[in-house]
Amino acid sequence: MGAPWALAGMALGSLLAATLVLADEDCKWYMDKDGSWHPGFDCNFPSFCCGDCYHRYCCFDFQKFLTERQQKHCMAFGPRTIAGIASGVILFVAIVATIVCCFLCSCCYLYQRRHRIRTLDQGR
């Protein structure tokens, strides 16, 4: 007679643990449609994170439940971020190429100055 109660207790405990794991789902940081950054927050038991990529809140409706995986998918780089990174890389390459060309091109001030210093050192 004790075994069925122990089994029922274990099943109830497992169900409660699973509920606690789902219920304390944190809402990760996100950016809304206006580009405003919102920090992450915890949902109190028994609510969980709901909403979409641009608006998150705590609720009890499982149809609006937003999993951690879905939240991380929202954090993928958007077109503006990719354009910003690409612009930064292009600008960096352009600056480095300009400096290298300036040291190698005879018409550039840095090239002439470097060669003038070398000739002065060799003349001594």
PDB file of C-alpha atoms in Angstrom:
ATOM      1  CA  MET A   1       0.000   0.000   0.000  1.00  0.00           C
ATOM      2  CA  GLY A   2       2.981   2.363   0.575  1.00  0.00           C
ATOM      3  CA  ALA A   3       4.471   1.822  -2.896  1.00  0.00           C
ATOM      4  CA  PRO A   4       1.593   3.419  -4.856  1.00  0.00           C
ATOM      5  CA  TRP A   5       1.699   6.480  -2.599  1.00  0.00           C
ATOM      6  CA  ALA A   6       5.461   6.751  -3.034  1.00  0.00           C
ATOM      7  CA  LEU A   7       5.076   6.470  -6.806  1.00  0.00           C
ATOM      8  CA  ALA A   8       2.327   9.098  -6.813  1.00  0.00           C
ATOM      9  CA  GLY A   9       4.506  11.353  -4.646  1.00  0.00           C
ATOM     10  CA  MET A  10       7.438  10.997  -7.036  1.00  0.00           C
ATOM     11  CA  ALA A  11       5.217  11.749 -10.038  1.00  0.00           C
ATOM     12  CA  LEU A  12       3.755  14.793  -8.297  1.00  0.00           C
ATOM     13  CA  GLY A  13       7.253  15.952  -7.316  1.00  0.00           C
ATOM     14  CA  SER A  14       8.481  15.575 -10.894  1.00  0.00           C
ATOM     15  CA  LEU A  15       5.475  17.498 -12.195  1.00  0.00           C
ATOM     16  CA  LEU A  16       6.063  20.266  -9.664  1.00  0.00           C
ATOM     17  CA  ALA A  17       9.769  20.469 -10.566  1.00  0.00           C
ATOM     18  CA  ALA A  18       8.935  20.708 -14.274  1.00  0.00           C
ATOM     19  CA  THR A  19       6.405  23.430 -13.533  1.00  0.00           C
ATOM     20  CA  LEU A  20       8.957  25.367 -11.497  1.00  0.00           C
ATOM     21  CA  VAL A  21      11.501  25.175 -14.302  1.00  0.00           C
ATOM     22  CA  LEU A  22       8.977  26.477 -16.836  1.00  0.00           C
ATOM     23  CA  ALA A  23       7.482  29.014 -14.455  1.00  0.00           C
ATOM     24  CA  ASP A  24      10.711  30.816 -13.647  1.00  0.00           C
ATOM     25  CA  GLU A  25      11.629  31.445 -17.287  1.00  0.00           C
ATOM     26  CA  ASP A  26      13.564  34.685 -17.522  1.00  0.00           C
ATOM     27  CA  CYS A  27      12.718  37.222 -20.167  1.00  0.00           C
ATOM     28  CA  LYS A  28      16.004  38.051 -21.917  1.00  0.00           C
ATOM     29  CA  TRP A  29      16.995  41.560 -23.001  1.00  0.00           C
ATOM     30  CA  TYR A  30      15.437  42.792 -26.214  1.00  0.00           C
ATOM     31  CA  MET A  31      15.112  45.787 -28.487  1.00  0.00           C
ATOM     32  CA  ASP A  32      11.663  47.054 -29.381  1.00  0.00           C
ATOM     33  CA  LYS A  33      10.569  48.240 -32.841  1.00  0.00           C
ATOM     34  CA  ASP A  34      11.780  51.771 -32.063  1.00  0.00           C
ATOM     35  CA  GLY A  35      15.283  50.475 -31.317  1.00  0.00           C
ATOM     36  CA  SER A  36      15.026  51.024 -27.537  1.00  0.00           C
ATOM     37  CA  TRP A  37      16.920  48.509 -25.418  1.00  0.00           C
ATOM     38  CA  HIS A  38      15.075  46.747 -22.583  1.00  0.00           C
ATOM     39  CA  PRO A  39      16.969  44.765 -19.904  1.00  0.00           C
ATOM     40  CA  GLY A  40      16.033  41.189 -19.038  1.00  0.00           C
ATOM     41  CA  PHE A  41      13.806  40.411 -16.054  1.00  0.00           C
ATOM     42  CA  ASP A  42      12.538  37.472 -14.012  1.00  0.00           C
ATOM     43  CA  CYS A  43       8.948  36.316 -13.891  1.00  0.00           C
ATOM     44  CA  ASN A  44       7.596  35.333 -10.502  1.00  0.00           C
ATOM     45  CA  PHE A  45       6.071  31.908  -9.900  1.00  0.00           C
ATOM     46  CA  PRO A  46       3.804  30.728 -11.542  1.00  0.00           C
ATOM     47  CA  SER A  47       4.033  33.189 -14.458  1.00  0.00           C
ATOM     48  CA  PHE A  48       6.491  32.909 -17.342  1.00  0.00           C
ATOM     49  CA  CYS A  49       7.863  35.003 -20.187  1.00  0.00           C
ATOM     50  CA  CYS A  50       5.374  35.836 -22.932  1.00  0.00           C
ATOM     51  CA  GLY A  51       5.243  38.085 -25.961  1.00  0.00           C
ATOM     52  CA  ASP A  52       7.332  38.331 -29.106  1.00  0.00           C
ATOM     53  CA  CYS A  53      10.706  39.654 -30.224  1.00  0.00           C
ATOM     54  CA  TYR A  54       9.710  43.294 -29.743  1.00  0.00           C
ATOM     55  CA  HIS A  55       7.602  43.194 -26.572  1.00  0.00           C
ATOM     56  CA  ARG A  56       7.990  40.857 -23.575  1.00  0.00           C
ATOM     57  CA  TYR A  57       6.033  40.523 -20.367  1.00  0.00           C
ATOM     58  CA  CYS A  58       5.079  37.956 -17.704  1.00  0.00           C
ATOM     59  CA  CYS A  59       1.816  36.060 -18.145  1.00  0.00           C
ATOM     60  CA  PHE A  60      -0.001  32.793 -17.433  1.00  0.00           C
ATOM     61  CA  ASP A  61      -1.173  31.975 -20.996  1.00  0.00           C
ATOM     62  CA  PHE A  62       0.757  29.009 -22.456  1.00  0.00           C
ATOM     63  CA  GLN A  63      -0.211  30.087 -25.989  1.00  0.00           C
ATOM     64  CA  LYS A  64       1.860  33.257 -25.555  1.00  0.00           C
ATOM     65  CA  PHE A  65       4.784  31.451 -23.877  1.00  0.00           C
ATOM     66  CA  LEU A  66       8.154  32.566 -25.271  1.00  0.00           C
ATOM     67  CA  THR A  67      10.851  29.916 -24.820  1.00  0.00           C
ATOM     68  CA  GLU A  68      14.489  30.740 -24.178  1.00  0.00           C
ATOM     69  CA  ARG A  69      15.355  29.393 -27.624  1.00  0.00           C
ATOM     70  CA  GLN A  70      12.808  31.708 -29.263  1.00  0.00           C
ATOM     71  CA  GLN A  71      14.215  34.643 -27.293  1.00  0.00           C
ATOM     72  CA  LYS A  72      17.768  33.857 -28.394  1.00  0.00           C
ATOM     73  CA  HIS A  73      16.575  33.622 -32.006  1.00  0.00           C
ATOM     74  CA  CYS A  74      15.262  37.183 -31.659  1.00  0.00           C
ATOM     75  CA  MET A  75      18.757  38.366 -30.667  1.00  0.00           C
ATOM     76  CA  ALA A  76      20.152  37.496 -34.115  1.00  0.00           C
ATOM     77  CA  PHE A  77      21.712  40.413 -35.948  1.00  0.00           C
ATOM     78  CA  GLY A  78      19.229  42.604 -37.790  1.00  0.00           C
ATOM     79  CA  PRO A  79      19.913  44.418 -41.065  1.00  0.00           C
ATOM     80  CA  ARG A  80      20.958  47.642 -39.280  1.00  0.00           C
ATOM     81  CA  THR A  81      23.489  45.830 -37.123  1.00  0.00           C
ATOM     82  CA  ILE A  82      24.982  43.982 -40.080  1.00  0.00           C
ATOM     83  CA  ALA A  83      25.180  47.226 -42.076  1.00  0.00           C
ATOM     84  CA  GLY A  84      26.928  48.942 -39.150  1.00  0.00           C
ATOM     85  CA  ILE A  85      29.468  46.145 -38.761  1.00  0.00           C
ATOM     86  CA  ALA A  86      30.139  46.059 -42.512  1.00  0.00           C
ATOM     87  CA  SER A  87      30.613  49.848 -42.598  1.00  0.00           C
ATOM     88  CA  GLY A  88      33.061  49.663 -39.700  1.00  0.00           C
ATOM     89  CA  VAL A  89      35.102  46.931 -41.383  1.00  0.00           C
ATOM     90  CA  ILE A  90      35.203  48.829 -44.696  1.00  0.00           C
ATOM     91  CA  LEU A  91      36.283  52.025 -42.920  1.00  0.00           C
ATOM     92  CA  PHE A  92      39.031  50.169 -41.041  1.00  0.00           C
ATOM     93  CA  VAL A  93      40.364  48.590 -44.260  1.00  0.00           C
ATOM     94  CA  ALA A  94      40.285  51.971 -46.019  1.00  0.00           C
ATOM     95  CA  ILE A  95      42.271  53.652 -43.219  1.00  0.00           C
ATOM     96  CA  VAL A  96      44.884  50.872 -43.120  1.00  0.00           C
ATOM     97  CA  ALA A  97      45.194  50.885 -46.933  1.00  0.00           C
ATOM     98  CA  THR A  98      45.630  54.679 -46.946  1.00  0.00           C
ATOM     99  CA  ILE A  99      48.386  54.530 -44.339  1.00  0.00           C
ATOM    100  CA  VAL A 100      50.206  51.716 -46.153  1.00  0.00           C
ATOM    101  CA  CYS A 101      49.941  53.537 -49.490  1.00  0.00           C
ATOM    102  CA  CYS A 102      51.172  56.739 -47.902  1.00  0.00           C
ATOM    103  CA  PHE A 103      54.346  55.019 -46.719  1.00  0.00           C
ATOM    104  CA  LEU A 104      54.934  53.415 -50.137  1.00  0.00           C
ATOM    105  CA  CYS A 105      53.927  56.199 -52.570  1.00  0.00           C
ATOM    106  CA  SER A 106      56.703  58.692 -53.401  1.00  0.00           C
ATOM    107  CA  CYS A 107      54.277  61.602 -53.722  1.00  0.00           C
ATOM    108  CA  CYS A 108      53.035  61.271 -50.144  1.00  0.00           C
ATOM    109  CA  TYR A 109      54.364  63.372 -47.247  1.00  0.00           C
ATOM    110  CA  LEU A 110      55.050  60.370 -44.964  1.00  0.00           C
ATOM    111  CA  TYR A 111      57.116  58.652 -47.691  1.00  0.00           C
ATOM    112  CA  GLN A 112      59.162  61.787 -48.358  1.00  0.00           C
ATOM    113  CA  ARG A 113      59.732  62.412 -44.654  1.00  0.00           C
ATOM    114  CA  ARG A 114      60.830  58.809 -44.053  1.00  0.00           C
ATOM    115  CA  HIS A 115      63.319  58.951 -46.955  1.00  0.00           C
ATOM    116  CA  ARG A 116      64.594  62.394 -45.904  1.00  0.00           C
ATOM    117  CA  ILE A 117      65.382  61.047 -42.416  1.00  0.00           C
ATOM    118  CA  ARG A 118      67.181  58.025 -43.921  1.00  0.00           C
ATOM    119  CA  THR A 119      69.333  60.204 -46.170  1.00  0.00           C
ATOM    120  CA  LEU A 120      70.229  62.498 -43.235  1.00  0.00           C
ATOM    121  CA  ASP A 121      71.254  59.473 -41.145  1.00  0.00           C
ATOM    122  CA  GLN A 122      73.392  58.088 -43.998  1.00  0.00           C
ATOM    123  CA  GLY A 123      75.071  61.445 -44.567  1.00  0.00           C
ATOM    124  CA  ARG A 124      76.523  61.565 -41.046  1.00  0.00           C
TER     125      ARG A 124
END
